[in-house]
Amino acid sequence: MKNIYKNVACILALGLTLASCDNYLDDVPKGSKVPTTLADYEAFLRDEYTNQVVNVDGAIYLMNDQFLTAATLSNNRLFNANYMWDENANRIDLKQSDETAYYRSYAGISTFNLIIENALTTTRATEQEQRVLWAQAKVLRAMNYFNLVNFYADTYVASTAGTKLSVPLITSANINAPSKQVTIQELYDFILNDLKDAIPYLPKVSQTALHPTLGAGYAFYSRVYLQMNNYTEALKYADLALAENNKLYDWIGYYNTNKAIIDVPNSYTTTVSPMGYTYVENYTYRHGSIYYLAAEFDIPVERAQRFETGDARFLSRWKIRTVGAETSYRRTLTGMFNFGGITTVEIYLIKAECLARAGQISDALAVLNTVRKTRILPASYQDISTSDKTTALNAIFKTKNNELINTLIPFADARRLNAEGVYKVSFTKTANGNTYTLKSDSHLWTMPFPQGATQNPGNGTITQNVAK
């Protein structure tokens, strides 16, 4: 128990640090508490601003899903390299400081490791209660590793996953635990094994939105298998997830309720985000990159133009605004946003893609249109109808990118599609009279590790996965 306390003191109380905690404390200080009960460990999972944050800023900048001002781009060369698709920039050199995406993810993994190691021996709990918390920590650990591997390593390709490196795998909460930078295949196997362990013990209803349910486990399984191009298994688990929760939020109703505020010209009065803890689409809730602002990102004009005409979700969230020489779409929601968890709309669209891949085009479009009917205003709505597989898939991809904007998923999907080579994703834009392009085979699709990680990797080694 002494080692547990030392880890909690060093990692959870003080945050990530490179200093050794070996001799930090030999005894519990007066007035302090050693975690022993299930409630003690469950409290770590509820520490949402440390352990439930998914920061993927670099991916959002690369996708141009956030508007960055000229001043910001001038002051931050790394932001500029991603946002302006600068193939010549050495992003490794520019990552001189620690990075939230990396360190907060591993802070969460340390916490989840701590719970996994101790939940089954806690006091004041039944064995079933212990197993539930243990399983929920396994799901959250797997989710963090999925985010890391799809940010800092190449996307999954079966023929190369066994040789290409992913990210450091750490399975102990001990401050001196060894780490190994495993292959992409090894990490995906680890993620799938965590899910296999967890599924039998996940509850159908959990105590808070932060605690994964059985539906969340199935939904995450579906996400992982889709990223591995295993459409059969992705569809299987999508159906299982939707059997647990298939609710879609009525964005048309939200728009109509708030229309008197939303439609006022040149007014940026905010309305309350429905995408918080009680969002009916939630399987599990996790914060995105800007959890502390209780707001979301402004988006570029070019990005706004990729939404469907009459999209009530878009109309309820952004409004065009010009400040000086810069025009963007200003955010108009305030509150909380489930940008790091999993929602039903993602699973509907995974199901639609899997059906289309299998040649079941009409079934796929029925699923897609089920989503669109809750989003597109009746005056603009028409069913998407086609017998062409490519047309159907492109419609699914478009809707999914719009639905999951400001999350990791559009970035992860683009990498998956580019590796497949059939439905490649690339972007072109014009700024200040110049044309910029993000090519489908650009090295920019893989983010470099921060220098703090490679220069001081702890009890292991880290090799960069990208040249610059």
PDB file of N, CA and C in Angstrom, residues 350-429:
ATOM      1  N   ILE A 350     -21.019   4.442 -38.348  1.00  0.00           N
ATOM      2  CA  ILE A 350     -20.177   3.260 -38.535  1.00  0.00           C
ATOM      3  C   ILE A 350     -21.007   2.142 -39.158  1.00  0.00           C
ATOM      4  N   LYS A 351     -22.208   1.945 -38.630  1.00  0.00           N
ATOM      5  CA  LYS A 351     -23.094   0.921 -39.188  1.00  0.00           C
ATOM      6  C   LYS A 351     -23.390   1.205 -40.654  1.00  0.00           C
ATOM      7  N   ALA A 352     -23.672   2.450 -40.973  1.00  0.00           N
ATOM      8  CA  ALA A 352     -23.967   2.808 -42.366  1.00  0.00           C
ATOM      9  C   ALA A 352     -22.787   2.493 -43.271  1.00  0.00           C
ATOM     10  N   GLU A 353     -21.567   2.835 -42.837  1.00  0.00           N
ATOM     11  CA  GLU A 353     -20.394   2.548 -43.661  1.00  0.00           C
ATOM     12  C   GLU A 353     -20.211   1.044 -43.857  1.00  0.00           C
ATOM     13  N   CYS A 354     -20.357   0.292 -42.779  1.00  0.00           N
ATOM     14  CA  CYS A 354     -20.163  -1.157 -42.877  1.00  0.00           C
ATOM     15  C   CYS A 354     -21.179  -1.793 -43.824  1.00  0.00           C
ATOM     16  N   LEU A 355     -22.417  -1.341 -43.761  1.00  0.00           N
ATOM     17  CA  LEU A 355     -23.440  -1.859 -44.672  1.00  0.00           C
ATOM     18  C   LEU A 355     -23.113  -1.507 -46.121  1.00  0.00           C
ATOM     19  N   ALA A 356     -22.667  -0.280 -46.343  1.00  0.00           N
ATOM     20  CA  ALA A 356     -22.312   0.127 -47.705  1.00  0.00           C
ATOM     21  C   ALA A 356     -21.119  -0.666 -48.220  1.00  0.00           C
ATOM     22  N   ARG A 357     -20.153  -0.902 -47.353  1.00  0.00           N
ATOM     23  CA  ARG A 357     -18.981  -1.696 -47.744  1.00  0.00           C
ATOM     24  C   ARG A 357     -19.393  -3.099 -48.173  1.00  0.00           C
ATOM     25  N   ALA A 358     -20.449  -3.614 -47.548  1.00  0.00           N
ATOM     26  CA  ALA A 358     -20.938  -4.958 -47.862  1.00  0.00           C
ATOM     27  C   ALA A 358     -21.877  -4.973 -49.065  1.00  0.00           C
ATOM     28  N   GLY A 359     -22.071  -3.810 -49.690  1.00  0.00           N
ATOM     29  CA  GLY A 359     -22.942  -3.730 -50.858  1.00  0.00           C
ATOM     30  C   GLY A 359     -24.408  -3.551 -50.533  1.00  0.00           C
ATOM     31  N   GLN A 360     -24.751  -3.373 -49.265  1.00  0.00           N
ATOM     32  CA  GLN A 360     -26.145  -3.170 -48.855  1.00  0.00           C
ATOM     33  C   GLN A 360     -26.449  -1.666 -48.861  1.00  0.00           C
ATOM     34  N   ILE A 361     -26.476  -1.102 -50.045  1.00  0.00           N
ATOM     35  CA  ILE A 361     -26.527   0.349 -50.198  1.00  0.00           C
ATOM     36  C   ILE A 361     -27.828   0.935 -49.665  1.00  0.00           C
ATOM     37  N   SER A 362     -28.948   0.350 -49.979  1.00  0.00           N
ATOM     38  CA  SER A 362     -30.224   0.909 -49.525  1.00  0.00           C
ATOM     39  C   SER A 362     -30.339   0.857 -48.010  1.00  0.00           C
ATOM     40  N   ASP A 363     -29.851  -0.217 -47.398  1.00  0.00           N
ATOM     41  CA  ASP A 363     -29.868  -0.312 -45.937  1.00  0.00           C
ATOM     42  C   ASP A 363     -28.936   0.730 -45.322  1.00  0.00           C
ATOM     43  N   ALA A 364     -27.777   0.912 -45.943  1.00  0.00           N
ATOM     44  CA  ALA A 364     -26.821   1.903 -45.442  1.00  0.00           C
ATOM     45  C   ALA A 364     -27.423   3.304 -45.482  1.00  0.00           C
ATOM     46  N   LEU A 365     -28.102   3.638 -46.580  1.00  0.00           N
ATOM     47  CA  LEU A 365     -28.683   4.973 -46.714  1.00  0.00           C
ATOM     48  C   LEU A 365     -29.876   5.162 -45.794  1.00  0.00           C
ATOM     49  N   ALA A 366     -30.574   4.082 -45.489  1.00  0.00           N
ATOM     50  CA  ALA A 366     -31.674   4.188 -44.515  1.00  0.00           C
ATOM     51  C   ALA A 366     -31.132   4.592 -43.153  1.00  0.00           C
ATOM     52  N   VAL A 367     -29.974   4.035 -42.780  1.00  0.00           N
ATOM     53  CA  VAL A 367     -29.334   4.407 -41.509  1.00  0.00           C
ATOM     54  C   VAL A 367     -28.856   5.861 -41.571  1.00  0.00           C
ATOM     55  N   LEU A 368     -28.207   6.214 -42.662  1.00  0.00           N
ATOM     56  CA  LEU A 368     -27.725   7.589 -42.822  1.00  0.00           C
ATOM     57  C   LEU A 368     -28.880   8.587 -42.747  1.00  0.00           C
ATOM     58  N   ASN A 369     -29.951   8.307 -43.444  1.00  0.00           N
ATOM     59  CA  ASN A 369     -31.081   9.242 -43.463  1.00  0.00           C
ATOM     60  C   ASN A 369     -31.804   9.308 -42.128  1.00  0.00           C
ATOM     61  N   THR A 370     -31.727   8.241 -41.345  1.00  0.00           N
ATOM     62  CA  THR A 370     -32.278   8.283 -39.986  1.00  0.00           C
ATOM     63  C   THR A 370     -31.587   9.363 -39.170  1.00  0.00           C
ATOM     64  N   VAL A 371     -30.270   9.470 -39.327  1.00  0.00           N
ATOM     65  CA  VAL A 371     -29.512  10.533 -38.652  1.00  0.00           C
ATOM     66  C   VAL A 371     -29.882  11.891 -39.227  1.00  0.00           C
ATOM     67  N   ARG A 372     -29.893  12.018 -40.537  1.00  0.00           N
ATOM     68  CA  ARG A 372     -30.099  13.305 -41.186  1.00  0.00           C
ATOM     69  C   ARG A 372     -31.471  13.898 -40.879  1.00  0.00           C
ATOM     70  N   LYS A 373     -32.455  13.060 -40.679  1.00  0.00           N
ATOM     71  CA  LYS A 373     -33.804  13.556 -40.385  1.00  0.00           C
ATOM     72  C   LYS A 373     -33.888  14.272 -39.046  1.00  0.00           C
ATOM     73  N   THR A 374     -32.938  14.030 -38.162  1.00  0.00           N
ATOM     74  CA  THR A 374     -32.906  14.742 -36.880  1.00  0.00           C
ATOM     75  C   THR A 374     -32.023  15.981 -36.952  1.00  0.00           C
ATOM     76  N   ARG A 375     -31.439  16.229 -38.107  1.00  0.00           N
ATOM     77  CA  ARG A 375     -30.496  17.345 -38.263  1.00  0.00           C
ATOM     78  C   ARG A 375     -30.933  18.367 -39.309  1.00  0.00           C
ATOM     79  N   ILE A 376     -31.412  17.928 -40.436  1.00  0.00           N
ATOM     80  CA  ILE A 376     -31.662  18.816 -41.567  1.00  0.00           C
ATOM     81  C   ILE A 376     -33.085  19.353 -41.498  1.00  0.00           C
ATOM     82  N   LEU A 377     -33.217  20.671 -41.556  1.00  0.00           N
ATOM     83  CA  LEU A 377     -34.534  21.300 -41.482  1.00  0.00           C
ATOM     84  C   LEU A 377     -35.441  20.784 -42.607  1.00  0.00           C
ATOM     85  N   PRO A 378     -36.716  20.578 -42.326  1.00  0.00           N
ATOM     86  CA  PRO A 378     -37.629  19.999 -43.328  1.00  0.00           C
ATOM     87  C   PRO A 378     -37.629  20.723 -44.662  1.00  0.00           C
ATOM     88  N   ALA A 379     -37.458  22.044 -44.643  1.00  0.00           N
ATOM     89  CA  ALA A 379     -37.482  22.796 -45.904  1.00  0.00           C
ATOM     90  C   ALA A 379     -36.308  22.441 -46.805  1.00  0.00           C
ATOM     91  N   SER A 380     -35.230  21.917 -46.212  1.00  0.00           N
ATOM     92  CA  SER A 380     -34.035  21.577 -46.989  1.00  0.00           C
ATOM     93  C   SER A 380     -33.836  20.078 -47.158  1.00  0.00           C
ATOM     94  N   TYR A 381     -34.604  19.290 -46.409  1.00  0.00           N
ATOM     95  CA  TYR A 381     -34.330  17.850 -46.357  1.00  0.00           C
ATOM     96  C   TYR A 381     -34.817  17.108 -47.593  1.00  0.00           C
ATOM     97  N   GLN A 382     -33.935  16.236 -48.073  1.00  0.00           N
ATOM     98  CA  GLN A 382     -34.307  15.217 -49.055  1.00  0.00           C
ATOM     99  C   GLN A 382     -33.528  13.957 -48.715  1.00  0.00           C
ATOM    100  N   ASP A 383     -34.182  12.812 -48.811  1.00  0.00           N
ATOM    101  CA  ASP A 383     -33.454  11.556 -48.624  1.00  0.00           C
ATOM    102  C   ASP A 383     -32.297  11.475 -49.613  1.00  0.00           C
ATOM    103  N   ILE A 384     -31.158  10.995 -49.153  1.00  0.00           N
ATOM    104  CA  ILE A 384     -30.075  10.653 -50.075  1.00  0.00           C
ATOM    105  C   ILE A 384     -30.397   9.284 -50.641  1.00  0.00           C
ATOM    106  N   SER A 385     -30.457   9.198 -51.948  1.00  0.00           N
ATOM    107  CA  SER A 385     -30.844   7.950 -52.606  1.00  0.00           C
ATOM    108  C   SER A 385     -29.920   7.696 -53.786  1.00  0.00           C
ATOM    109  N   THR A 386     -29.274   6.551 -53.779  1.00  0.00           N
ATOM    110  CA  THR A 386     -28.376   6.177 -54.865  1.00  0.00           C
ATOM    111  C   THR A 386     -28.152   4.670 -54.807  1.00  0.00           C
ATOM    112  N   SER A 387     -27.758   4.107 -55.905  1.00  0.00           N
ATOM    113  CA  SER A 387     -27.354   2.700 -55.926  1.00  0.00           C
ATOM    114  C   SER A 387     -25.846   2.568 -56.070  1.00  0.00           C
ATOM    115  N   ASP A 388     -25.170   3.711 -56.126  1.00  0.00           N
ATOM    116  CA  ASP A 388     -23.722   3.722 -56.330  1.00  0.00           C
ATOM    117  C   ASP A 388     -22.998   3.687 -54.987  1.00  0.00           C
ATOM    118  N   LYS A 389     -22.135   2.734 -54.801  1.00  0.00           N
ATOM    119  CA  LYS A 389     -21.426   2.539 -53.530  1.00  0.00           C
ATOM    120  C   LYS A 389     -20.565   3.739 -53.170  1.00  0.00           C
ATOM    121  N   THR A 390     -19.825   4.252 -54.138  1.00  0.00           N
ATOM    122  CA  THR A 390     -18.939   5.382 -53.861  1.00  0.00           C
ATOM    123  C   THR A 390     -19.722   6.616 -53.450  1.00  0.00           C
ATOM    124  N   THR A 391     -20.816   6.898 -54.139  1.00  0.00           N
ATOM    125  CA  THR A 391     -21.655   8.050 -53.794  1.00  0.00           C
ATOM    126  C   THR A 391     -22.217   7.896 -52.389  1.00  0.00           C
ATOM    127  N   ALA A 392     -22.667   6.696 -52.070  1.00  0.00           N
ATOM    128  CA  ALA A 392     -23.218   6.444 -50.742  1.00  0.00           C
ATOM    129  C   ALA A 392     -22.163   6.622 -49.659  1.00  0.00           C
ATOM    130  N   LEU A 393     -20.987   6.045 -49.862  1.00  0.00           N
ATOM    131  CA  LEU A 393     -19.929   6.155 -48.859  1.00  0.00           C
ATOM    132  C   LEU A 393     -19.488   7.600 -48.678  1.00  0.00           C
ATOM    133  N   ASN A 394     -19.369   8.339 -49.772  1.00  0.00           N
ATOM    134  CA  ASN A 394     -18.963   9.746 -49.638  1.00  0.00           C
ATOM    135  C   ASN A 394     -19.997  10.557 -48.862  1.00  0.00           C
ATOM    136  N   ALA A 395     -21.279  10.231 -49.035  1.00  0.00           N
ATOM    137  CA  ALA A 395     -22.328  10.916 -48.266  1.00  0.00           C
ATOM    138  C   ALA A 395     -22.217  10.564 -46.782  1.00  0.00           C
ATOM    139  N   ILE A 396     -21.897   9.313 -46.490  1.00  0.00           N
ATOM    140  CA  ILE A 396     -21.715   8.886 -45.098  1.00  0.00           C
ATOM    141  C   ILE A 396     -20.512   9.579 -44.487  1.00  0.00           C
ATOM    142  N   PHE A 397     -19.391   9.619 -45.228  1.00  0.00           N
ATOM    143  CA  PHE A 397     -18.188  10.266 -44.715  1.00  0.00           C
ATOM    144  C   PHE A 397     -18.431  11.750 -44.443  1.00  0.00           C
ATOM    145  N   LYS A 398     -19.147  12.409 -45.337  1.00  0.00           N
ATOM    146  CA  LYS A 398     -19.427  13.839 -45.170  1.00  0.00           C
ATOM    147  C   LYS A 398     -20.234  14.084 -43.905  1.00  0.00           C
ATOM    148  N   THR A 399     -21.278  13.314 -43.714  1.00  0.00           N
ATOM    149  CA  THR A 399     -22.109  13.484 -42.527  1.00  0.00           C
ATOM    150  C   THR A 399     -21.315  13.193 -41.262  1.00  0.00           C
ATOM    151  N   LYS A 400     -20.514  12.148 -41.293  1.00  0.00           N
ATOM    152  CA  LYS A 400     -19.735  11.778 -40.108  1.00  0.00           C
ATOM    153  C   LYS A 400     -18.712  12.857 -39.751  1.00  0.00           C
ATOM    154  N   ASN A 401     -18.037  13.398 -40.739  1.00  0.00           N
ATOM    155  CA  ASN A 401     -17.073  14.469 -40.476  1.00  0.00           C
ATOM    156  C   ASN A 401     -17.753  15.684 -39.850  1.00  0.00           C
ATOM    157  N   ASN A 402     -18.944  16.014 -40.337  1.00  0.00           N
ATOM    158  CA  ASN A 402     -19.666  17.155 -39.788  1.00  0.00           C
ATOM    159  C   ASN A 402     -20.187  16.865 -38.383  1.00  0.00           C
ATOM    160  N   GLU A 403     -20.689  15.670 -38.170  1.00  0.00           N
ATOM    161  CA  GLU A 403     -21.225  15.310 -36.861  1.00  0.00           C
ATOM    162  C   GLU A 403     -20.140  15.267 -35.789  1.00  0.00           C
ATOM    163  N   LEU A 404     -18.946  14.818 -36.160  1.00  0.00           N
ATOM    164  CA  LEU A 404     -17.887  14.587 -35.173  1.00  0.00           C
ATOM    165  C   LEU A 404     -16.768  15.607 -35.275  1.00  0.00           C
ATOM    166  N   ILE A 405     -17.060  16.760 -35.842  1.00  0.00           N
ATOM    167  CA  ILE A 405     -16.087  17.843 -35.910  1.00  0.00           C
ATOM    168  C   ILE A 405     -15.583  18.184 -34.502  1.00  0.00           C
ATOM    169  N   ASN A 406     -14.310  18.505 -34.404  1.00  0.00           N
ATOM    170  CA  ASN A 406     -13.639  18.853 -33.143  1.00  0.00           C
ATOM    171  C   ASN A 406     -13.387  17.642 -32.253  1.00  0.00           C
ATOM    172  N   THR A 407     -13.473  16.447 -32.830  1.00  0.00           N
ATOM    173  CA  THR A 407     -13.066  15.226 -32.147  1.00  0.00           C
ATOM    174  C   THR A 407     -11.909  14.598 -32.935  1.00  0.00           C
ATOM    175  N   LEU A 408     -11.360  13.522 -32.413  1.00  0.00           N
ATOM    176  CA  LEU A 408     -10.282  12.815 -33.102  1.00  0.00           C
ATOM    177  C   LEU A 408     -10.775  12.065 -34.336  1.00  0.00           C
ATOM    178  N   ILE A 409     -12.051  11.741 -34.404  1.00  0.00           N
ATOM    179  CA  ILE A 409     -12.546  10.764 -35.372  1.00  0.00           C
ATOM    180  C   ILE A 409     -12.398  11.187 -36.838  1.00  0.00           C
ATOM    181  N   PRO A 410     -12.702  12.434 -37.228  1.00  0.00           N
ATOM    182  CA  PRO A 410     -12.482  12.786 -38.638  1.00  0.00           C
ATOM    183  C   PRO A 410     -11.021  12.620 -39.064  1.00  0.00           C
ATOM    184  N   PHE A 411     -10.094  12.938 -38.185  1.00  0.00           N
ATOM    185  CA  PHE A 411      -8.663  12.760 -38.435  1.00  0.00           C
ATOM    186  C   PHE A 411      -8.327  11.274 -38.572  1.00  0.00           C
ATOM    187  N   ALA A 412      -8.815  10.458 -37.626  1.00  0.00           N
ATOM    188  CA  ALA A 412      -8.551   9.020 -37.671  1.00  0.00           C
ATOM    189  C   ALA A 412      -9.163   8.395 -38.920  1.00  0.00           C
ATOM    190  N   ASP A 413     -10.376   8.814 -39.280  1.00  0.00           N
ATOM    191  CA  ASP A 413     -11.017   8.287 -40.490  1.00  0.00           C
ATOM    192  C   ASP A 413     -10.236   8.663 -41.742  1.00  0.00           C
ATOM    193  N   ALA A 414      -9.772   9.906 -41.815  1.00  0.00           N
ATOM    194  CA  ALA A 414      -9.024  10.352 -42.993  1.00  0.00           C
ATOM    195  C   ALA A 414      -7.751   9.521 -43.167  1.00  0.00           C
ATOM    196  N   ARG A 415      -7.060   9.265 -42.078  1.00  0.00           N
ATOM    197  CA  ARG A 415      -5.845   8.447 -42.141  1.00  0.00           C
ATOM    198  C   ARG A 415      -6.164   7.019 -42.608  1.00  0.00           C
ATOM    199  N   ARG A 416      -7.257   6.472 -42.081  1.00  0.00           N
ATOM    200  CA  ARG A 416      -7.684   5.131 -42.482  1.00  0.00           C
ATOM    201  C   ARG A 416      -8.017   5.081 -43.966  1.00  0.00           C
ATOM    202  N   LEU A 417      -8.749   6.061 -44.454  1.00  0.00           N
ATOM    203  CA  LEU A 417      -9.148   6.085 -45.857  1.00  0.00           C
ATOM    204  C   LEU A 417      -7.956   6.334 -46.774  1.00  0.00           C
ATOM    205  N   ASN A 418      -7.030   7.165 -46.337  1.00  0.00           N
ATOM    206  CA  ASN A 418      -5.840   7.419 -47.150  1.00  0.00           C
ATOM    207  C   ASN A 418      -4.976   6.173 -47.274  1.00  0.00           C
ATOM    208  N   ALA A 419      -4.869   5.420 -46.180  1.00  0.00           N
ATOM    209  CA  ALA A 419      -4.083   4.185 -46.225  1.00  0.00           C
ATOM    210  C   ALA A 419      -4.747   3.152 -47.128  1.00  0.00           C
ATOM    211  N   GLU A 420      -6.075   3.131 -47.122  1.00  0.00           N
ATOM    212  CA  GLU A 420      -6.812   2.216 -47.998  1.00  0.00           C
ATOM    213  C   GLU A 420      -6.579   2.569 -49.455  1.00  0.00           C
ATOM    214  N   GLY A 421      -6.543   3.875 -49.755  1.00  0.00           N
ATOM    215  CA  GLY A 421      -6.196   4.325 -51.096  1.00  0.00           C
ATOM    216  C   GLY A 421      -7.337   4.430 -52.081  1.00  0.00           C
ATOM    217  N   VAL A 422      -8.568   4.166 -51.640  1.00  0.00           N
ATOM    218  CA  VAL A 422      -9.719   4.212 -52.547  1.00  0.00           C
ATOM    219  C   VAL A 422     -10.496   5.514 -52.387  1.00  0.00           C
ATOM    220  N   TYR A 423     -10.719   5.929 -51.154  1.00  0.00           N
ATOM    221  CA  TYR A 423     -11.495   7.143 -50.869  1.00  0.00           C
ATOM    222  C   TYR A 423     -10.574   8.163 -50.188  1.00  0.00           C
ATOM    223  N   LYS A 424      -9.542   8.558 -50.880  1.00  0.00           N
ATOM    224  CA  LYS A 424      -8.499   9.390 -50.289  1.00  0.00           C
ATOM    225  C   LYS A 424      -9.026  10.752 -49.854  1.00  0.00           C
ATOM    226  N   VAL A 425      -8.427  11.271 -48.793  1.00  0.00           N
ATOM    227  CA  VAL A 425      -8.799  12.575 -48.246  1.00  0.00           C
ATOM    228  C   VAL A 425      -7.635  13.541 -48.435  1.00  0.00           C
ATOM    229  N   SER A 426      -7.905  14.651 -49.081  1.00  0.00           N
ATOM    230  CA  SER A 426      -6.933  15.733 -49.223  1.00  0.00           C
ATOM    231  C   SER A 426      -7.694  17.050 -49.171  1.00  0.00           C
ATOM    232  N   PHE A 427      -6.979  18.126 -48.888  1.00  0.00           N
ATOM    233  CA  PHE A 427      -7.612  19.435 -48.780  1.00  0.00           C
ATOM    234  C   PHE A 427      -6.795  20.473 -49.536  1.00  0.00           C
ATOM    235  N   THR A 428      -7.490  21.462 -50.070  1.00  0.00           N
ATOM    236  CA  THR A 428      -6.847  22.614 -50.717  1.00  0.00           C
ATOM    237  C   THR A 428      -7.551  23.876 -50.253  1.00  0.00           C
ATOM    238  N   LYS A 429      -6.780  24.924 -50.009  1.00  0.00           N
ATOM    239  CA  LYS A 429      -7.367  26.207 -49.628  1.00  0.00           C
ATOM    240  C   LYS A 429      -6.502  27.341 -50.163  1.00  0.00           C
TER     241      LYS A 429
END
